[in-house]
Tab-separated table of C-alpha atoms and ligand atoms in Angstrom:
chain	number	residue	atom	x	y	z
T	6	MET	CA	-33.025	-45.892	51.141
T	7	THR	CA	-34.569	-42.924	49.369
T	8	LYS	CA	-32.341	-40.043	48.299
T	9	THR	CA	-33.001	-36.673	49.748
T	10	LEU	CA	-32.500	-33.530	48.028
T	11	ILE	CA	-31.982	-30.464	50.482
T	12	HIS	CA	-32.546	-27.245	48.564
T	13	GLY	CA	-33.334	-23.487	49.177
T	14	ALA	CA	-30.325	-23.111	51.866
T	15	GLU	CA	-27.005	-21.240	51.824
T	16	VAL	CA	-24.503	-24.104	52.406
T	17	LEU	CA	-21.044	-23.786	53.759
T	18	VAL	CA	-19.106	-25.694	51.126
T	19	GLY	CA	-15.804	-27.290	52.215
T	20	ASN	CA	-15.627	-25.171	55.410
T	21	ASP	CA	-14.681	-22.323	53.155
T	22	GLN	CA	-17.519	-20.317	51.188
T	23	PHE	CA	-21.296	-20.163	51.569
T	24	ALA	CA	-23.079	-21.014	48.330
T	25	GLU	CA	-26.743	-21.269	47.220
T	26	VAL	CA	-26.546	-24.842	46.306
T	27	SER	CA	-28.521	-28.230	46.748
T	28	LEU	CA	-27.293	-31.321	48.671
T	29	LEU	CA	-28.036	-34.774	47.438
T	30	ILE	CA	-28.142	-37.075	50.553
T	31	ASP	CA	-27.947	-40.694	49.696
T	32	GLY	CA	-27.928	-43.145	52.821
T	33	ASP	CA	-25.503	-41.551	55.440
T	34	ARG	CA	-23.414	-39.556	52.792
T	35	ILE	CA	-23.461	-36.360	50.881
T	36	ALA	CA	-23.704	-37.936	47.306
T	37	ALA	CA	-23.630	-34.553	45.429
T	38	ILE	CA	-23.498	-30.866	45.785
T	39	LEU	CA	-25.719	-29.525	42.822
T	40	PRO	CA	-26.418	-26.166	41.368
T	41	LYS	CA	-29.384	-24.459	42.893
T	42	GLY	CA	-32.565	-25.367	41.070
T	43	GLU	CA	-31.419	-28.675	39.899
T	44	THR	CA	-33.862	-31.671	40.266
T	45	VAL	CA	-33.119	-35.295	40.800
T	46	ALA	CA	-35.740	-37.874	39.761
T	47	GLY	CA	-36.818	-39.932	42.657
T	48	ALA	CA	-35.333	-37.789	45.346
T	49	LYS	CA	-37.424	-36.681	48.191
T	50	ALA	CA	-37.211	-32.705	48.431
T	51	LEU	CA	-36.316	-31.015	51.489
T	52	ASP	CA	-37.029	-27.259	51.587
T	53	ALA	CA	-34.462	-25.618	53.756
T	54	SER	CA	-35.183	-22.125	52.596
T	55	GLY	CA	-34.074	-19.529	55.160
T	56	ARG	CA	-31.537	-21.742	56.507
T	57	LEU	CA	-27.550	-21.722	56.739
T	58	ILE	CA	-26.451	-25.356	56.620
T	59	ILE	CA	-22.886	-26.098	58.211
T	60	PRO	CA	-21.147	-29.435	59.026
T	61	GLY	CA	-22.099	-30.643	62.516
T	62	LEU	CA	-19.583	-29.820	65.180
T	63	VAL	CA	-17.506	-32.645	66.498
T	64	ASN	CA	-16.847	-32.790	69.963
T	65	GLY	CA	-13.230	-33.973	70.646
T	66	HIS	CA	-13.644	-34.629	74.549
T	67	THR	CA	-16.443	-35.049	76.863
T	68	HIS	CA	-17.599	-37.452	79.486
T	69	SER	CA	-21.350	-38.516	79.316
T	70	HIS	CA	-21.359	-39.242	83.084
T	71	GLY	CA	-21.036	-35.557	83.570
T	72	ALA	CA	-24.663	-35.284	82.540
T	73	LEU	CA	-25.886	-36.262	85.906
T	74	SER	CA	-23.210	-34.184	87.966
T	75	ARG	CA	-24.470	-30.780	86.977
T	76	GLY	CA	-23.981	-28.465	89.919
T	77	GLY	CA	-21.986	-30.885	91.719
T	78	VAL	CA	-18.549	-29.301	91.167
T	79	PRO	CA	-17.975	-26.580	93.718
T	80	ASP	CA	-17.364	-23.130	92.452
T	81	ASP	CA	-13.837	-23.017	93.698
T	82	ALA	CA	-12.844	-26.485	92.473
T	83	ILE	CA	-9.337	-27.113	90.692
T	84	LEU	CA	-9.071	-30.567	88.814
T	85	GLU	CA	-7.504	-32.336	91.789
T	86	THR	CA	-10.047	-31.233	94.344
T	87	PHE	CA	-12.836	-32.295	91.896
T	88	LEU	CA	-11.416	-35.800	91.400
T	89	SER	CA	-11.135	-36.125	95.263
T	90	GLY	CA	-14.212	-33.839	96.216
T	91	SER	CA	-16.708	-34.823	93.635
T	92	ALA	CA	-15.771	-38.584	93.353
T	93	TRP	CA	-19.289	-39.363	95.153
T	94	LEU	CA	-21.318	-38.282	92.155
T	95	ASN	CA	-19.891	-41.328	90.067
T	96	VAL	CA	-20.531	-44.146	92.553
T	97	ASN	CA	-23.831	-46.377	92.897
T	98	ARG	CA	-24.766	-45.807	89.407
T	99	SER	CA	-26.450	-48.708	87.476
T	100	HIS	CA	-25.979	-49.487	83.789
T	101	ASP	CA	-29.393	-47.704	83.401
T	102	ASP	CA	-27.813	-44.763	84.853
T	103	LEU	CA	-24.848	-45.140	82.304
T	104	ALA	CA	-27.303	-45.213	79.396
T	105	LEU	CA	-29.256	-42.321	80.727
T	106	CYS	CA	-26.164	-40.198	81.017
T	107	ALA	CA	-25.399	-40.803	77.456
T	108	GLN	CA	-29.036	-40.053	76.321
T	109	LEU	CA	-28.916	-36.583	78.437
T	110	SER	CA	-25.396	-35.839	76.968
T	111	ALA	CA	-26.515	-36.552	73.476
T	112	VAL	CA	-29.717	-34.532	73.669
T	113	GLU	CA	-27.697	-31.421	75.084
T	114	LEU	CA	-25.076	-32.024	72.226
T	115	ILE	CA	-27.518	-32.263	69.440
T	116	ARG	CA	-29.568	-29.280	70.566
T	117	LYS	CA	-26.519	-27.143	70.546
T	118	GLY	CA	-25.405	-28.230	67.007
T	119	CYS	CA	-22.907	-31.010	67.760
T	120	THR	CA	-23.254	-34.328	65.731
T	121	ALA	CA	-20.300	-36.460	67.227
T	122	CYS	CA	-18.338	-36.846	70.496
T	123	PHE	CA	-15.465	-38.677	71.978
T	124	ASP	CA	-16.945	-40.005	75.158
T	125	LEU	CA	-14.727	-41.044	77.955
T	126	PHE	CA	-17.403	-42.184	80.274
T	127	ILE	CA	-16.619	-43.871	83.756
T	128	GLU	CA	-18.119	-46.887	85.394
T	129	LEU	CA	-17.087	-47.569	89.007
T	130	PRO	CA	-15.362	-49.445	90.407
T	131	GLY	CA	-14.535	-50.634	87.028
T	132	PRO	CA	-15.764	-51.118	83.481
T	133	THR	CA	-18.136	-53.925	82.563
T	134	VAL	CA	-19.188	-55.363	79.178
T	135	GLU	CA	-22.930	-54.612	79.838
T	136	GLY	CA	-22.315	-50.919	81.131
T	137	THR	CA	-20.155	-50.333	78.006
T	138	HIS	CA	-22.742	-51.798	75.786
T	139	ALA	CA	-25.455	-49.900	77.411
T	140	VAL	CA	-23.634	-46.459	76.471
T	141	ALA	CA	-23.175	-47.742	73.019
T	142	HIS	CA	-26.827	-48.766	72.568
T	143	ALA	CA	-28.045	-45.238	73.931
T	144	TYR	CA	-25.750	-43.314	71.224
T	145	HIS	CA	-27.058	-45.849	68.510
T	146	GLU	CA	-30.671	-45.188	69.500
T	147	VAL	CA	-30.494	-41.367	69.852
T	148	GLY	CA	-28.623	-41.150	66.712
T	149	LEU	CA	-25.600	-39.333	67.806
T	150	ARG	CA	-22.191	-40.291	66.313
T	151	ALA	CA	-19.936	-41.336	68.986
T	152	VAL	CA	-16.398	-42.881	70.107
T	153	VAL	CA	-17.410	-44.718	73.354
T	154	ALA	CA	-14.456	-45.192	75.423
T	155	PRO	CA	-14.350	-46.632	78.977
T	156	MET	CA	-12.276	-44.203	81.239
T	157	ILE	CA	-10.042	-46.590	83.210
T	158	ALA	CA	-7.253	-46.315	85.887
T	159	ASP	CA	-5.668	-48.674	88.352
T	160	GLN	CA	-4.600	-46.050	90.961
T	161	THR	CA	-6.855	-43.716	92.875
T	162	ILE	CA	-5.701	-40.080	93.122
T	163	TYR	CA	-4.213	-40.997	96.533
T	164	GLN	CA	-2.062	-43.720	95.073
T	165	ALA	CA	-1.346	-41.813	91.938
T	166	LEU	CA	0.117	-38.502	93.260
T	167	PRO	CA	3.687	-39.096	95.064
T	168	GLY	CA	3.211	-37.722	98.573
T	169	LEU	CA	-0.328	-37.001	98.558
T	170	LEU	CA	-1.180	-39.764	101.177
T	171	ASP	CA	1.304	-38.478	103.469
T	172	ALA	CA	-0.582	-35.155	103.629
T	173	PHE	CA	-3.482	-37.019	105.469
T	174	ASP	CA	-3.780	-38.028	109.000
T	175	GLY	CA	-6.141	-39.802	111.183
T	176	PRO	CA	-9.235	-41.589	110.415
T	177	LEU	CA	-9.553	-39.561	106.875
T	178	LYS	CA	-6.122	-41.070	106.085
T	179	ASP	CA	-7.270	-44.600	106.687
T	180	ALA	CA	-10.627	-43.878	104.574
T	181	VAL	CA	-8.645	-42.525	101.534
T	182	ALA	CA	-6.019	-45.091	101.869
T	183	ALA	CA	-8.561	-48.094	101.846
T	184	LEU	CA	-10.084	-46.762	98.415
T	185	SER	CA	-8.938	-48.924	95.607
T	186	LEU	CA	-9.541	-49.743	91.808
T	187	PRO	CA	-9.541	-53.123	90.204
T	188	ASP	CA	-6.117	-54.640	88.664
T	189	TRP	CA	-5.187	-53.375	85.410
T	190	ASP	CA	-5.244	-56.838	83.928
T	191	SER	CA	-8.787	-57.668	84.886
T	192	THR	CA	-9.854	-54.120	83.656
T	193	MET	CA	-8.155	-54.707	80.177
T	194	ALA	CA	-9.860	-58.158	79.961
T	195	VAL	CA	-13.127	-56.541	80.280
T	196	CYS	CA	-12.485	-53.785	78.003
T	197	SER	CA	-11.006	-56.247	75.427
T	198	GLU	CA	-14.245	-58.275	75.541
T	199	ALA	CA	-16.402	-55.186	75.460
T	200	LEU	CA	-14.660	-53.360	72.738
T	201	ARG	CA	-14.016	-56.471	70.331
T	202	ASP	CA	-17.466	-57.645	70.795
T	203	TRP	CA	-19.141	-54.474	69.738
T	204	PRO	CA	-23.052	-54.627	70.213
T	205	VAL	CA	-24.147	-52.030	67.506
T	206	PRO	CA	-23.143	-51.429	63.876
T	207	MET	CA	-19.752	-49.566	63.710
T	208	ASP	CA	-20.657	-46.889	61.059
T	209	ARG	CA	-21.896	-44.399	63.587
T	210	VAL	CA	-20.988	-45.646	67.105
T	211	ARG	CA	-17.584	-46.946	67.626
T	212	PRO	CA	-15.165	-48.148	70.658
T	213	GLY	CA	-12.355	-46.435	71.960
T	214	ILE	CA	-10.078	-46.726	74.928
T	215	GLY	CA	-9.599	-43.958	77.713
T	216	PRO	CA	-6.765	-44.319	80.170
T	217	THR	CA	-7.912	-41.449	82.309
T	218	ILE	CA	-4.747	-39.799	83.540
T	219	PRO	CA	-1.306	-41.341	82.902
T	220	LEU	CA	-0.372	-40.623	86.452
T	221	HIS	CA	-3.436	-42.742	87.617
T	222	CYS	CA	-2.373	-45.779	85.263
T	223	SER	CA	0.648	-48.077	85.848
T	224	ASP	CA	2.998	-48.195	82.934
T	225	PRO	CA	2.234	-51.908	81.917
T	226	PHE	CA	-1.500	-50.517	82.018
T	227	LEU	CA	-0.792	-47.762	79.511
T	228	GLN	CA	1.073	-50.192	77.233
T	229	ALA	CA	-1.736	-52.603	77.327
T	230	CYS	CA	-4.209	-49.701	76.375
T	231	ALA	CA	-1.793	-48.895	73.513
T	232	CYS	CA	-1.589	-52.624	72.355
T	233	LEU	CA	-5.188	-52.906	72.300
T	234	SER	CA	-5.466	-49.818	70.390
T	235	ASP	CA	-2.981	-51.094	67.728
T	236	ASP	CA	-4.629	-54.319	67.660
T	237	ILE	CA	-8.163	-53.466	66.756
T	238	GLY	CA	-7.444	-49.821	65.510
T	239	LEU	CA	-9.134	-48.138	68.590
T	240	PRO	CA	-8.743	-44.287	68.995
T	241	LEU	CA	-6.915	-43.786	72.586
T	242	GLN	CA	-7.525	-40.576	74.559
T	243	THR	CA	-6.149	-39.519	77.814
T	244	HIS	CA	-6.101	-36.419	79.879
T	245	LEU	CA	-2.630	-35.054	79.001
T	246	ALA	CA	-0.969	-32.198	81.081
T	247	GLU	CA	-4.379	-30.765	81.914
T	248	THR	CA	-2.773	-28.980	85.012
T	249	ARG	CA	0.488	-27.741	86.276
T	250	MET	CA	0.335	-30.135	89.225
T	251	GLN	CA	0.257	-33.049	86.880
T	252	GLN	CA	3.654	-31.972	85.180
T	253	ILE	CA	5.196	-31.514	88.850
T	254	MET	CA	3.893	-34.997	89.947
T	255	ALA	CA	5.155	-36.391	86.592
T	256	GLN	CA	8.508	-35.182	87.222
T	257	ARG	CA	8.465	-36.494	90.788
T	258	LYS	CA	6.974	-39.951	89.764
T	259	TYR	CA	8.945	-40.601	86.367
T	260	GLY	CA	11.678	-38.183	86.329
T	261	THR	CA	10.544	-36.792	83.189
T	262	SER	CA	7.390	-34.896	81.602
T	263	LEU	CA	4.250	-36.765	80.800
T	264	ALA	CA	4.424	-36.749	76.934
T	265	GLU	CA	8.193	-37.587	77.209
T	266	HIS	CA	7.136	-40.641	79.438
T	267	LEU	CA	4.257	-41.709	77.171
T	268	SER	CA	6.648	-41.583	74.331
T	269	GLU	CA	9.219	-43.813	75.876
T	270	LEU	CA	6.441	-46.415	76.636
T	271	GLY	CA	5.425	-46.441	73.064
T	272	VAL	CA	1.950	-45.127	73.792
T	273	LEU	CA	2.031	-42.203	71.324
T	274	SER	CA	0.637	-42.928	67.788
T	275	PRO	CA	-1.649	-41.471	65.225
T	276	ARG	CA	-4.662	-42.903	67.148
T	277	PHE	CA	-3.551	-41.271	70.219
T	278	SER	CA	-4.939	-38.058	71.596
T	279	GLY	CA	-4.440	-35.963	74.667
T	280	ALA	CA	-7.223	-33.935	76.324
T	281	HIS	CA	-6.330	-30.323	77.337
T	282	GLY	CA	-2.549	-30.200	76.766
T	283	VAL	CA	-2.196	-27.025	78.707
T	284	TRP	CA	1.131	-27.641	80.366
T	285	LEU	CA	3.220	-29.161	77.468
T	286	SER	CA	6.719	-28.266	76.760
T	287	ASP	CA	8.106	-27.727	73.128
T	288	VAL	CA	9.857	-31.086	73.600
T	289	GLU	CA	6.609	-32.630	74.307
T	290	VAL	CA	4.763	-30.905	71.496
T	291	ALA	CA	7.311	-31.980	69.077
T	292	LEU	CA	7.044	-35.577	70.244
T	293	LEU	CA	3.174	-35.590	69.756
T	294	ALA	CA	3.637	-33.911	66.108
T	295	GLU	CA	6.293	-36.655	65.381
T	296	ALA	CA	3.904	-39.408	66.297
T	297	GLU	CA	1.126	-37.753	64.430
T	298	ALA	CA	-0.885	-37.556	67.595
T	299	GLY	CA	-3.784	-35.057	68.511
T	300	ILE	CA	-4.895	-32.692	71.283
T	301	SER	CA	-8.235	-32.033	71.967
T	302	HIS	CA	-8.447	-28.298	73.299
T	303	ASN	CA	-11.214	-27.823	75.859
T	304	PRO	CA	-10.987	-24.026	76.762
T	305	MET	CA	-14.078	-23.770	79.081
T	306	SER	CA	-13.141	-26.439	81.351
T	307	ASN	CA	-9.646	-25.233	81.422
T	308	LEU	CA	-10.974	-21.896	82.534
T	309	ARG	CA	-13.655	-23.112	84.990
T	310	ILE	CA	-11.242	-25.102	87.110
T	311	GLY	CA	-8.192	-22.746	86.699
T	312	SER	CA	-6.067	-25.209	84.595
T	313	GLY	CA	-4.826	-22.300	82.328
T	314	ILE	CA	-4.885	-21.446	78.667
T	315	ALA	CA	-3.603	-24.108	76.273
T	316	PRO	CA	-0.722	-23.188	73.950
T	317	VAL	CA	-2.867	-23.812	70.583
T	318	ARG	CA	-1.023	-21.681	68.386
T	319	ARG	CA	2.261	-23.450	69.216
T	320	MET	CA	0.708	-27.139	69.151
T	321	ALA	CA	-0.861	-26.287	65.810
T	322	ASP	CA	2.070	-24.739	64.291
T	323	ALA	CA	4.151	-27.804	65.404
T	324	GLY	CA	1.869	-30.041	63.393
T	325	VAL	CA	-0.380	-31.529	66.152
T	326	THR	CA	-3.658	-32.422	65.089
T	327	MET	CA	-6.020	-30.197	66.913
T	328	GLY	CA	-9.595	-30.715	67.670
T	329	ILE	CA	-11.905	-28.867	69.978
T	330	GLY	CA	-14.015	-30.380	73.005
T	331	THR	CA	-16.330	-29.079	75.515
T	332	ASP	CA	-15.326	-31.484	78.390
T	333	ALA	CA	-18.376	-32.558	80.402
T	334	SER	CA	-21.273	-30.786	82.029
T	335	ASN	CA	-19.522	-31.369	85.507
T	336	THR	CA	-16.334	-29.375	85.010
T	337	SER	CA	-17.767	-27.202	81.936
T	338	ASP	CA	-21.284	-26.946	83.238
T	339	GLY	CA	-22.607	-27.572	79.778
T	340	GLN	CA	-21.591	-28.938	76.536
T	341	ASN	CA	-21.484	-26.113	74.030
T	342	MET	CA	-19.333	-26.676	70.920
T	343	PHE	CA	-20.107	-23.172	69.578
T	344	GLU	CA	-18.973	-21.685	72.899
T	345	ALA	CA	-15.938	-23.941	72.781
T	346	THR	CA	-14.793	-22.805	69.163
T	347	ARG	CA	-15.589	-19.239	69.940
T	348	LEU	CA	-13.247	-19.444	73.095
T	349	ALA	CA	-10.570	-21.344	70.937
T	350	ALA	CA	-10.706	-18.403	68.652
T	351	THR	CA	-10.695	-15.381	71.211
T	352	LEU	CA	-8.453	-16.831	73.926
T	353	SER	CA	-5.523	-17.082	71.566
T	354	ARG	CA	-5.512	-13.317	71.234
T	355	ALA	CA	-4.922	-12.760	74.907
T	356	HIS	CA	-1.131	-12.546	74.669
T	357	SER	CA	-0.452	-10.815	71.528
T	358	ILE	CA	-1.531	-7.989	69.338
T	359	ASP	CA	0.119	-9.620	66.339
T	360	SER	CA	-2.737	-11.662	64.600
T	361	ALA	CA	-0.376	-14.101	63.022
T	362	ALA	CA	-0.232	-15.701	66.659
T	363	TRP	CA	-4.009	-15.963	66.796
T	364	VAL	CA	-6.393	-18.765	65.885
T	365	ARG	CA	-8.446	-17.349	63.294
T	366	THR	CA	-12.037	-18.117	62.581
T	367	ARG	CA	-11.642	-20.641	59.881
T	368	GLU	CA	-8.990	-22.376	61.733
T	369	ALA	CA	-11.056	-22.734	64.872
T	370	PHE	CA	-14.067	-23.909	62.766
T	371	ASP	CA	-11.732	-26.562	61.164
T	372	MET	CA	-10.481	-27.766	64.528
T	373	ALA	CA	-14.050	-27.985	65.771
T	374	THR	CA	-14.968	-30.091	62.639
T	375	ILE	CA	-12.341	-31.976	60.760
T	376	GLY	CA	-9.686	-31.810	63.443
T	377	SER	CA	-11.933	-33.111	66.071
T	378	ALA	CA	-13.217	-35.985	63.496
T	379	ARG	CA	-9.627	-36.947	63.166
T	380	LEU	CA	-9.323	-37.708	66.810
T	381	LEU	CA	-12.473	-39.618	66.895
T	382	GLY	CA	-10.903	-41.595	63.828
T	383	PHE	CA	-13.667	-40.893	61.468
T	384	ASP	CA	-12.676	-40.468	57.814
T	385	ARG	CA	-14.643	-37.954	55.585
T	386	LEU	CA	-16.214	-36.323	58.578
T	387	GLY	CA	-16.345	-32.595	59.251
T	388	GLN	CA	-16.947	-30.721	56.114
T	389	ILE	CA	-19.800	-30.505	53.424
T	390	ALA	CA	-18.059	-32.184	50.476
T	391	GLU	CA	-19.253	-34.949	47.998
T	392	GLY	CA	-18.747	-38.338	49.466
T	393	TRP	CA	-18.434	-36.995	52.847
T	394	LEU	CA	-20.760	-37.989	55.966
T	395	ALA	CA	-24.141	-36.220	56.200
T	396	ASP	CA	-24.085	-34.580	59.404
T	397	LEU	CA	-25.470	-31.252	59.101
T	398	VAL	CA	-26.745	-28.621	61.331
T	399	PHE	CA	-29.404	-26.110	60.020
T	400	LEU	CA	-29.131	-22.486	61.366
T	401	ASP	CA	-31.983	-19.977	61.183
T	402	ALA	CA	-30.625	-17.288	58.723
T	403	SER	CA	-33.153	-14.703	60.075
T	404	TYR	CA	-31.686	-15.005	63.732
T	405	CYS	CA	-30.102	-11.893	65.290
T	406	HIS	CA	-26.665	-13.266	64.846
T	407	TYR	CA	-26.903	-13.045	61.158
T	408	THR	CA	-28.721	-9.879	60.797
T	409	PRO	CA	-27.262	-8.120	59.000
T	410	ARG	CA	-24.743	-10.622	57.285
T	411	ARG	CA	-21.215	-9.655	56.152
T	412	ALA	CA	-18.924	-12.304	56.914
T	413	LEU	CA	-20.930	-15.458	57.697
T	414	LEU	CA	-18.137	-17.783	59.019
T	415	ASP	CA	-16.794	-15.012	61.202
T	416	GLN	CA	-20.329	-14.567	62.617
T	417	ILE	CA	-20.865	-18.070	63.295
T	418	VAL	CA	-17.682	-18.472	65.106
T	419	PHE	CA	-18.014	-15.226	67.223
T	420	ALA	CA	-21.514	-15.176	67.889
T	421	GLU	CA	-23.371	-18.453	67.535
T	422	THR	CA	-24.482	-19.870	70.798
T	423	GLY	CA	-26.637	-22.739	69.597
T	424	ALA	CA	-29.669	-20.355	69.817
T	425	ALA	CA	-30.077	-20.489	65.808
T	426	VAL	CA	-29.848	-24.457	65.568
T	427	ARG	CA	-33.214	-25.386	64.053
T	428	GLU	CA	-32.572	-28.951	62.597
T	429	VAL	CA	-29.796	-31.493	62.848
T	430	MET	CA	-29.280	-34.242	60.578
T	431	ILE	CA	-26.841	-37.092	61.534
T	432	ALA	CA	-25.569	-39.965	58.998
T	433	GLY	CA	-28.453	-38.468	56.603
T	434	ARG	CA	-31.219	-39.059	59.321
T	435	MET	CA	-32.998	-35.949	60.815
T	436	VAL	CA	-32.670	-36.201	64.613
T	437	PHE	CA	-33.704	-32.854	65.596
T	438	ALA	CA	-36.572	-30.581	64.202
T	439	GLY	CA	-39.283	-28.387	65.529
T	440	ASP	CA	-37.570	-27.893	68.833
T	441	ARG	CA	-37.722	-31.634	69.520
T	442	ILE	CA	-35.354	-34.455	69.673
T	443	LEU	CA	-36.979	-37.014	67.274
T	444	THR	CA	-35.642	-40.016	68.571
T	445	LEU	CA	-36.479	-40.056	72.218
T	446	ASP	CA	-39.025	-38.596	74.712
T	447	GLU	CA	-37.348	-35.763	76.141
T	448	THR	CA	-40.043	-35.361	78.913
T	449	ALA	CA	-39.636	-38.814	80.021
T	450	LEU	CA	-35.787	-38.541	79.961
T	451	ARG	CA	-36.065	-35.388	82.350
T	452	SER	CA	-38.163	-37.374	84.867
T	453	ARG	CA	-35.613	-40.269	84.963
T	454	ALA	CA	-32.693	-37.607	85.382
T	455	PHE	CA	-34.245	-36.157	88.361
T	456	ALA	CA	-35.145	-39.402	89.904
T	457	ALA	CA	-31.645	-40.916	89.257
T	458	ALA	CA	-29.772	-37.636	90.416
T	459	GLU	CA	-31.894	-37.839	93.779
T	460	ARG	CA	-31.197	-41.376	94.303
T	461	ILE	CA	-27.348	-40.960	93.603
T	462	THR	CA	-27.188	-37.925	95.895
T	463	HIS	CA	-29.250	-39.805	98.827
T	464	ALA	CA	-27.082	-42.956	98.444
T	465	ASN	CA	-23.758	-41.324	98.414
T	466	ALA	CA	-24.271	-38.849	101.153
T	467	GLU	CA	-21.653	-40.264	103.440
T	468	ALA	CA	-19.150	-40.509	100.696
T	469	ARG	CA	-19.860	-36.882	99.775
T	470	VAL	CA	-18.923	-35.674	103.296
T	471	MET	CA	-15.835	-37.771	103.353
T	472	ASN	CA	-14.754	-36.626	99.536
T	473	ALA	CA	-15.190	-32.969	100.648
T	474	ALA	CA	-12.992	-33.314	103.672
T	475	ALA	CA	-10.378	-35.173	101.493
T	476	ALA	CA	-10.650	-32.425	98.843
T	477	GLU	CA	-9.523	-29.804	101.434
T	478	VAL	CA	-6.297	-31.657	102.251
T	479	VAL	CA	-5.816	-32.261	98.279
T	480	LYS	CA	-6.118	-28.474	97.981
T	481	GLY	CA	-3.377	-27.756	100.322
T	482	PHE	CA	-1.214	-30.367	98.941
T	483	CYS	CA	-1.562	-28.767	95.611
T	484	LEU	CA	-1.032	-25.404	96.731
T	485	ARG	CA	2.235	-26.329	98.499
T	486	ASN	CA	3.605	-28.178	95.495
T	487	CYS	CA	2.715	-25.519	93.086
T	488	ALA	CA	4.339	-22.781	95.218
T	489	ALA	CA	7.497	-24.782	95.487
T	490	HIS	CA	7.906	-24.944	91.900
K	504	ZN	ZN1	-12.093	-34.614	80.726
């Protein structure tokens, strides 16, 4: 493969300082950082004058299936009413729909300066080898770096939350009681086959495993996920203490907190990450740190569905590996890593005027790059340094966010929205330039998305009505339980 010499830009070196240097790209890596003006025989020159080059942002937590669910989450939804009331959005989806979602999701992420993601995608009623591989192929072809993790459970929300079914009566109770998911051992057999026999090269798109929410997975299921993660080195991610309701239900179901329960089961490890971690106690945070586990902080989703503000300072200080994620275009309405990074920095300031307690811009940027990369299990990803992966975002230095310029990294974290993203390179290959994704036809993709969304809405009309009625009961159940604690 030809080497490329990127010159003329100001480059954020080592997530620390901007410098006028050239980057020599060889294959999928940054082979060298060279002084301005230096030439390399045989290397193709890429003029990046007028650009600020930063490492691509890494999304620690999302769900590609959310790409076809935009507008499907009611304005007043909390997590539990989203899970019950918006379930209809995820049924009657084909393998093509799963691939379409991954493509849509990848396009949004790339356009907004993100070059890698941890995707917990769902296939219902349970994962298949073909569906999982369709998602992997989609990312491989678009060019995004990704961990593809089937999101799995063996209990519906009505089975998972103690006492919830008793809150229902009449035909609606019969309807929700009749819902079920496949046995955990058959789900694990499929996952094992799909993830061991990986259909695309592992350098950029890798397998992972996503037991959805501990309460929704039986204990042997969680342990089987951890074993598979151990066996073949898979990153494992679950939604951890996302809502207060989850902790209340954990006390009722396990007699202990969520992370303490996972610790007792032997599920915590350096490959483990929890998404959200809004309601973790000091004891739980210490257990995560001791296990060298991580948390993906997803501030936009936490705000949108009223889950709360995660204790990022407390988790980071305890030594938990912190990444940042967007969550999906369902509960976050979009996937903007710049927005998530800005929120990680600014929300930390809500409770104190002592800046020692704040997430500073550099720390937020590190979380959104090298921090999330660790959750994905990728080495040498998330900063511009020799030997590191060539995942780069080129920002327009003349854009209003950078006029005038005084503290560039602060201006990026506090002001960038993705509007200044002009080119995106992933694994040494340009995937976005000239306001166009270079690896697929976005017009055709849009037509497919509209057609699929219309088909899904039509096919699931009955389920939608039932889900909406169930969500009302779930809402009452959550309000009563939270008020009682
Ligand atoms: Zn999520």
